XYZ file of C-alpha atoms in Angstrom:
408
model
C -23.886 -17.843 -42.942
C -20.317 -18.698 -43.888
C -18.805 -17.935 -47.288
C -18.844 -21.629 -48.184
C -22.502 -21.865 -47.234
C -23.303 -18.816 -49.378
C -21.597 -20.356 -52.400
C -23.320 -23.691 -51.888
C -26.692 -21.947 -51.643
C -25.955 -19.975 -54.802
C -25.012 -23.139 -56.676
C -28.220 -24.863 -55.516
C -30.313 -21.894 -56.716
C -28.581 -21.874 -60.113
C -29.205 -25.598 -60.586
C -32.815 -25.283 -59.405
C -33.741 -22.355 -61.667
C -31.847 -23.823 -64.626
C -33.703 -27.141 -64.156
C -36.998 -25.263 -63.926
C -36.251 -23.455 -67.181
C -35.266 -26.674 -68.979
C -38.318 -28.511 -67.703
C -40.931 -25.776 -67.907
C -39.385 -23.014 -70.023
C -40.559 -19.448 -69.833
C -38.890 -16.044 -69.545
C -39.343 -15.833 -65.764
C -37.456 -19.075 -65.145
C -34.731 -17.931 -67.546
C -34.452 -14.583 -65.771
C -34.221 -16.203 -62.327
C -31.578 -18.673 -63.487
C -29.499 -15.836 -65.000
C -29.790 -13.770 -61.791
C -28.770 -16.761 -59.648
C -25.810 -17.453 -61.949
C -24.688 -13.817 -61.720
C -24.935 -13.916 -57.935
C -22.841 -17.096 -57.819
C -20.265 -15.591 -60.190
C -20.155 -12.436 -58.087
C -19.602 -14.470 -54.918
C -16.749 -16.409 -56.521
C -15.099 -13.254 -57.858
C -15.426 -11.488 -54.500
C -13.947 -14.492 -52.719
C -10.996 -15.256 -54.989
C -10.094 -11.660 -55.931
C -10.789 -9.923 -52.616
C -8.308 -7.913 -50.525
C -4.933 -9.479 -49.805
C -1.860 -8.340 -47.873
C -3.992 -6.439 -45.377
C -1.845 -4.138 -43.268
C -3.062 -2.097 -40.297
C -0.944 0.477 -38.488
C -2.082 2.343 -35.397
C -0.617 5.513 -33.971
C -1.389 7.076 -30.603
C -0.262 10.240 -28.889
C 1.577 8.082 -26.352
C 1.907 4.411 -25.497
C 1.253 5.358 -21.880
C -1.945 7.167 -20.890
C -3.531 8.047 -17.548
C -6.650 6.182 -16.437
C -9.819 8.020 -17.389
C -8.208 10.178 -20.060
C -9.404 10.227 -23.660
C -6.960 8.635 -26.085
C -7.102 9.307 -29.814
C -6.038 6.500 -32.122
C -5.130 7.024 -35.789
C -5.558 3.954 -37.990
C -4.001 3.466 -41.420
C -5.417 0.619 -43.529
C -3.672 -0.731 -46.629
C -4.456 -3.750 -48.790
C -4.076 -5.118 -52.307
C -7.079 -5.969 -54.465
C -7.294 -6.404 -58.277
C -11.026 -5.611 -58.503
C -13.009 -2.536 -57.454
C -14.759 -2.901 -54.117
C -18.125 -1.377 -53.296
C -17.620 -1.394 -49.537
C -15.459 -2.757 -46.739
C -16.016 -2.828 -42.979
C -13.039 -2.966 -40.630
C -13.865 -4.343 -37.169
C -11.237 -3.798 -34.474
C -11.276 -5.327 -30.994
C -10.051 -2.287 -29.088
C -9.463 -2.200 -25.292
C -12.711 -0.215 -24.969
C -14.854 -2.429 -27.197
C -15.431 -3.220 -30.850
C -15.028 -0.387 -33.346
C -16.545 -0.712 -36.827
C -15.599 1.529 -39.713
C -17.480 1.492 -43.040
C -15.437 2.527 -46.064
C -16.237 2.791 -49.774
C -12.956 1.947 -51.521
C -13.743 1.793 -55.234
C -10.212 1.752 -56.600
C -8.593 3.197 -53.458
C -6.340 0.923 -51.457
C -5.252 3.118 -48.550
C -7.379 4.762 -45.857
C -6.796 6.739 -42.678
C -9.310 7.432 -39.949
C -9.440 8.140 -36.208
C -11.391 7.161 -33.137
C -11.182 7.866 -29.407
C -10.987 5.546 -26.411
C -12.363 6.773 -23.095
C -13.076 5.408 -19.634
C -10.183 2.930 -19.565
C -9.116 1.743 -16.127
C -5.497 1.215 -15.218
C -4.003 -1.907 -16.727
C -2.107 -3.303 -19.691
C -4.164 -3.700 -22.864
C -3.699 -4.669 -26.459
C -5.770 -4.845 -29.612
C -6.828 -8.396 -30.376
C -7.218 -9.752 -33.899
C -10.066 -8.194 -35.912
C -11.712 -8.807 -39.258
C -12.121 -7.006 -42.572
C -15.434 -7.619 -44.356
C -16.347 -6.945 -48.006
C -19.102 -8.060 -50.376
C -21.600 -7.208 -53.105
C -23.868 -4.213 -53.301
C -26.766 -5.862 -51.469
C -24.699 -7.723 -48.910
C -25.936 -11.122 -50.124
C -22.397 -12.380 -50.522
C -19.882 -11.295 -47.917
C -16.326 -12.445 -47.281
C -14.022 -11.645 -44.396
C -10.333 -11.962 -43.531
C -8.593 -11.834 -40.180
C -6.491 -8.793 -39.373
C -3.669 -9.026 -36.838
C -1.853 -6.075 -35.295
C -1.770 -6.458 -31.521
C -0.858 -2.913 -30.512
C -0.124 -2.539 -26.798
C -1.415 0.238 -24.560
C -0.490 0.872 -20.915
C -2.984 2.791 -18.789
C -1.252 4.096 -15.665
C -3.099 5.120 -12.477
C -4.049 8.673 -11.699
C -1.831 10.343 -9.138
C -3.616 11.067 -5.874
C -4.020 14.654 -4.806
C -3.152 15.530 -1.245
C -6.332 16.399 0.568
C -6.318 19.659 2.522
C -6.525 17.760 5.801
C -3.803 15.354 4.714
C -1.630 18.207 3.491
C -1.223 19.583 6.964
C -0.677 16.128 8.383
C 2.169 14.824 6.297
C 3.017 17.288 3.573
C 5.787 18.765 5.664
C 7.541 15.440 5.698
C 6.368 14.638 2.185
C 6.429 16.853 -0.842
C 7.895 19.839 0.979
C 10.873 17.776 2.081
C 11.492 16.666 -1.479
C 11.040 20.204 -2.734
C 13.735 21.397 -0.360
C 16.085 18.896 -1.891
C 15.117 19.980 -5.377
C 15.962 23.565 -4.437
C 19.271 22.525 -2.969
C 20.104 20.536 -6.111
C 19.026 23.356 -8.389
C 21.297 25.730 -6.472
C 24.684 24.033 -6.462
C 26.245 26.455 -4.000
C 27.287 24.437 -0.922
C 25.748 24.926 2.505
C 27.845 25.817 5.564
C 27.699 25.522 9.282
C 29.945 26.457 12.160
C 32.961 24.283 12.784
C 32.419 21.379 15.133
C 35.023 19.331 16.859
C 36.089 16.461 14.642
C 35.388 18.191 11.308
C 38.288 17.724 8.877
C 40.191 20.899 8.067
C 39.838 20.149 4.368
C 36.131 21.113 4.583
C 36.827 24.583 6.026
C 35.329 27.335 3.864
C 37.732 30.240 4.312
C 35.636 32.906 2.547
C 32.664 32.353 4.840
C 35.019 32.194 7.781
C 36.473 35.582 6.832
C 32.978 37.103 6.389
C 31.458 35.803 9.603
C 34.556 35.815 11.754
C 33.775 32.262 12.831
C 35.214 29.053 11.445
C 32.782 27.683 8.805
C 32.803 24.211 7.205
C 30.997 22.630 4.292
C 28.084 20.327 5.069
C 28.836 16.704 4.149
C 27.684 16.086 0.575
C 25.510 13.067 1.273
C 22.180 14.329 -0.005
C 22.931 13.480 -3.623
C 23.277 9.799 -2.810
C 20.143 9.613 -0.664
C 17.138 8.352 -2.602
C 13.501 7.436 -2.136
C 12.171 3.894 -1.975
C 8.460 3.265 -2.572
C 7.069 -0.088 -1.463
C 3.620 -0.728 -2.926
C 2.436 -3.644 -0.809
C 0.332 -6.225 -2.658
C -0.107 -8.797 0.085
C -3.721 -9.833 0.637
C -3.195 -9.572 4.405
C -2.633 -5.830 3.987
C -6.203 -5.216 2.785
C -9.700 -6.215 3.769
C -10.711 -8.294 0.758
C -14.050 -10.054 0.661
C -14.280 -13.276 -1.292
C -17.190 -11.866 -3.271
C -15.149 -8.898 -4.459
C -13.582 -9.435 -7.836
C -11.985 -6.025 -8.144
C -9.299 -4.487 -6.022
C -10.567 -2.733 -2.930
C -10.745 1.032 -2.587
C -7.917 0.913 -0.035
C -5.664 -0.789 -2.569
C -6.607 1.605 -5.374
C -5.946 4.512 -3.044
C -2.509 3.107 -2.245
C -1.741 2.746 -5.961
C -2.727 6.363 -6.605
C -0.602 7.593 -3.700
C 2.351 5.593 -5.043
C 1.864 7.294 -8.406
C 1.877 10.667 -6.644
C 5.204 9.912 -4.954
C 6.686 8.880 -8.301
C 5.555 12.137 -9.910
C 6.953 14.111 -6.972
C 10.314 12.326 -7.085
C 10.648 12.877 -10.833
C 9.664 16.517 -10.508
C 12.286 17.068 -7.824
C 14.977 14.996 -9.579
C 15.104 12.558 -6.678
C 16.455 9.076 -7.444
C 13.781 6.567 -6.525
C 12.909 2.910 -6.739
C 9.485 1.310 -6.837
C 8.916 -2.134 -5.373
C 5.744 -4.100 -5.896
C 6.978 -7.081 -3.894
C 5.233 -8.587 -0.934
C 2.148 -10.384 -2.105
C 2.785 -11.405 -5.648
C 0.464 -9.901 -8.238
C -0.163 -13.168 -10.044
C 2.360 -12.364 -12.740
C 3.048 -16.064 -13.223
C -0.460 -16.458 -14.618
C -0.278 -13.398 -16.830
C 0.059 -13.685 -20.556
C 3.551 -13.903 -21.958
C 3.210 -10.656 -23.892
C 2.415 -8.738 -20.705
C 5.513 -10.072 -19.010
C 7.677 -9.136 -21.982
C 6.160 -5.656 -22.136
C 6.536 -4.941 -18.414
C 10.091 -6.293 -18.388
C 11.317 -4.250 -21.342
C 14.268 -1.867 -20.766
C 12.171 1.260 -21.407
C 9.580 0.333 -18.788
C 8.528 3.106 -16.437
C 7.694 2.755 -12.754
C 4.118 3.828 -13.441
C 3.780 0.942 -15.884
C 4.350 -1.500 -13.039
C 1.633 0.224 -11.029
C -0.729 -0.202 -13.978
C -0.626 -3.961 -13.479
C -0.557 -3.979 -9.664
C -2.966 -6.487 -8.136
C -3.739 -7.820 -4.688
C -2.304 -11.289 -4.198
C -4.843 -14.031 -4.741
C -3.455 -16.005 -1.799
C -3.453 -14.931 1.820
C 0.060 -16.339 2.182
C 2.657 -13.634 1.655
C 5.348 -14.443 -0.850
C 8.880 -14.777 0.555
C 10.016 -12.242 -2.067
C 9.602 -9.436 0.486
C 13.221 -9.405 1.568
C 15.778 -6.764 2.379
C 17.793 -7.554 -0.759
C 15.767 -4.851 -2.495
C 17.567 -2.302 -0.288
C 21.015 -3.199 -1.600
C 20.929 -0.375 -4.163
C 19.666 2.193 -1.666
C 22.131 4.429 0.121
C 22.075 4.292 3.892
C 19.884 7.018 5.307
C 17.531 6.883 2.332
C 13.842 7.298 2.850
C 11.514 4.301 2.469
C 7.800 4.914 1.951
C 5.471 1.998 2.755
C 2.018 2.127 1.130
C -0.551 -0.388 2.324
C -4.073 -0.661 3.647
C -2.957 -1.900 7.035
C 0.164 -3.320 8.605
C 0.579 -7.067 8.897
C 3.236 -9.072 10.707
C 5.388 -9.478 7.607
C 5.481 -5.747 6.941
C 6.205 -4.923 10.575
C 9.112 -7.339 10.576
C 10.459 -5.888 7.308
C 10.169 -2.311 8.600
C 12.037 -3.141 11.799
C 14.779 -4.807 9.755
C 15.076 -1.778 7.454
C 15.320 0.545 10.439
C 18.044 -1.609 11.888
C 20.002 -1.292 8.638
C 19.932 2.511 8.894
C 17.017 3.541 6.670
C 14.300 6.068 7.467
C 10.937 4.355 7.094
C 7.533 6.011 6.884
C 4.178 4.275 6.594
C 1.031 5.551 4.911
C -2.134 3.543 5.516
C -5.101 3.794 3.160
C -7.705 1.643 4.923
C -9.904 4.172 6.707
C -11.669 1.513 8.760
C -8.555 1.068 10.911
C -7.852 4.759 11.426
C -9.075 4.708 15.001
C -7.374 1.431 15.809
C -4.117 1.537 17.696
C -2.570 -1.880 18.104
C 0.718 -2.952 19.581
C 2.436 -3.221 16.194
C 1.769 0.415 15.300
C 2.875 1.534 18.735
C 6.048 -0.485 18.364
C 6.774 1.181 15.049
C 6.135 4.643 16.484
C 8.527 4.010 19.323
C 11.134 2.963 16.756
C 10.859 6.329 15.016
C 8.529 5.308 12.183
C 6.103 8.020 11.125
C 2.642 6.579 10.479
C -0.040 8.512 8.617
C -3.451 7.778 7.179
C -4.618 8.810 3.748
C -8.019 10.296 4.546
C -9.057 11.113 0.993
C -12.058 8.819 0.680
C -13.110 9.920 -2.788
C -11.813 7.922 -5.713
C -12.392 9.292 -9.218
C -15.537 7.851 -10.764
C -14.725 5.896 -13.889
C -17.354 5.799 -16.576
C -17.874 2.849 -18.855
C -15.126 2.267 -21.394
C -16.239 3.484 -24.809
C -14.862 3.829 -28.314
C -16.100 6.769 -30.383
C -15.566 7.425 -34.069
C -14.260 10.933 -34.774
C -14.176 10.710 -38.537
C -11.348 10.612 -41.026
């Protein structure tokens, strides 16, 4: 029942019992009319002198958490109220469900408590508007007010772990190659080789020449400009998507996790990298405005873009998959393609990137096509493209999202 309905019912009861007392008399009728009048007065006082200027502030360990991890949220509640309150209930619409907290204010006007969120899948979330309830001792008269503090939370994907079988297959050209660069960057001493015809004399290292007795030259310092490009393909033609499936397929989720692993590896090894989620369009035009503003903020991280990655709703690939994205990449840089399977658009893009002078590698996550060997893959192999399959078929099991109170 609404607050207005409660007050109308109280007024009807007061009039009824007062009329009964006037007409019939008696102590019982007088007692009931007094009780009804007190209830109506209590409802009016609770309504007109209830909490005002309600302020909620939430604090988390980080605005970016990994999918499946437990996140602790600290909530601080402040409000103004001229009368003592017996109880209040704060209901918050958290990303993991509704959390209710019962408090006994009395004359206190500031509270702090905590709860934990668990089981969240990757994505961009925020707290929707909630409500603060208060009332009399028996709960006969309750009033509520809306609370608004739409805190944002980004849940990034878990980074895939290289399977033992996969490690031998492509680790040598994967993490180990990046680790070698990290070692070379950590040790700033230049590398040398024997002089070759055409080397400029300005690169001759005379100390090494004197030690070895052979003319030694510095290696060209091009490694610092070479970077890593990660293309997370979102085109629907790159994955086997059934019309009945509402969620992203396991092949797509596996590709997202592998992309997260490459990002972690590049950051660990101090390798400049770029992440592209072009190719299929993730439906960002239909996303809420606040998500677009959050994901386009200057402090956005590459993992935050992966949190919102989605397979394109249309089978038609967006024309945004162009080579303009390579303009900021140095020639000779390494491009990593992550997709379930290769389609004509990707094959064409890869061939164009190779022609521009980039090293392209493809990692396929759809295990159903592992034994397939079509003309497109053979064409890419002959062009020097390394193609590998991610054979890790186990995705982490995600339990149901829950919110748990951990006390004050």
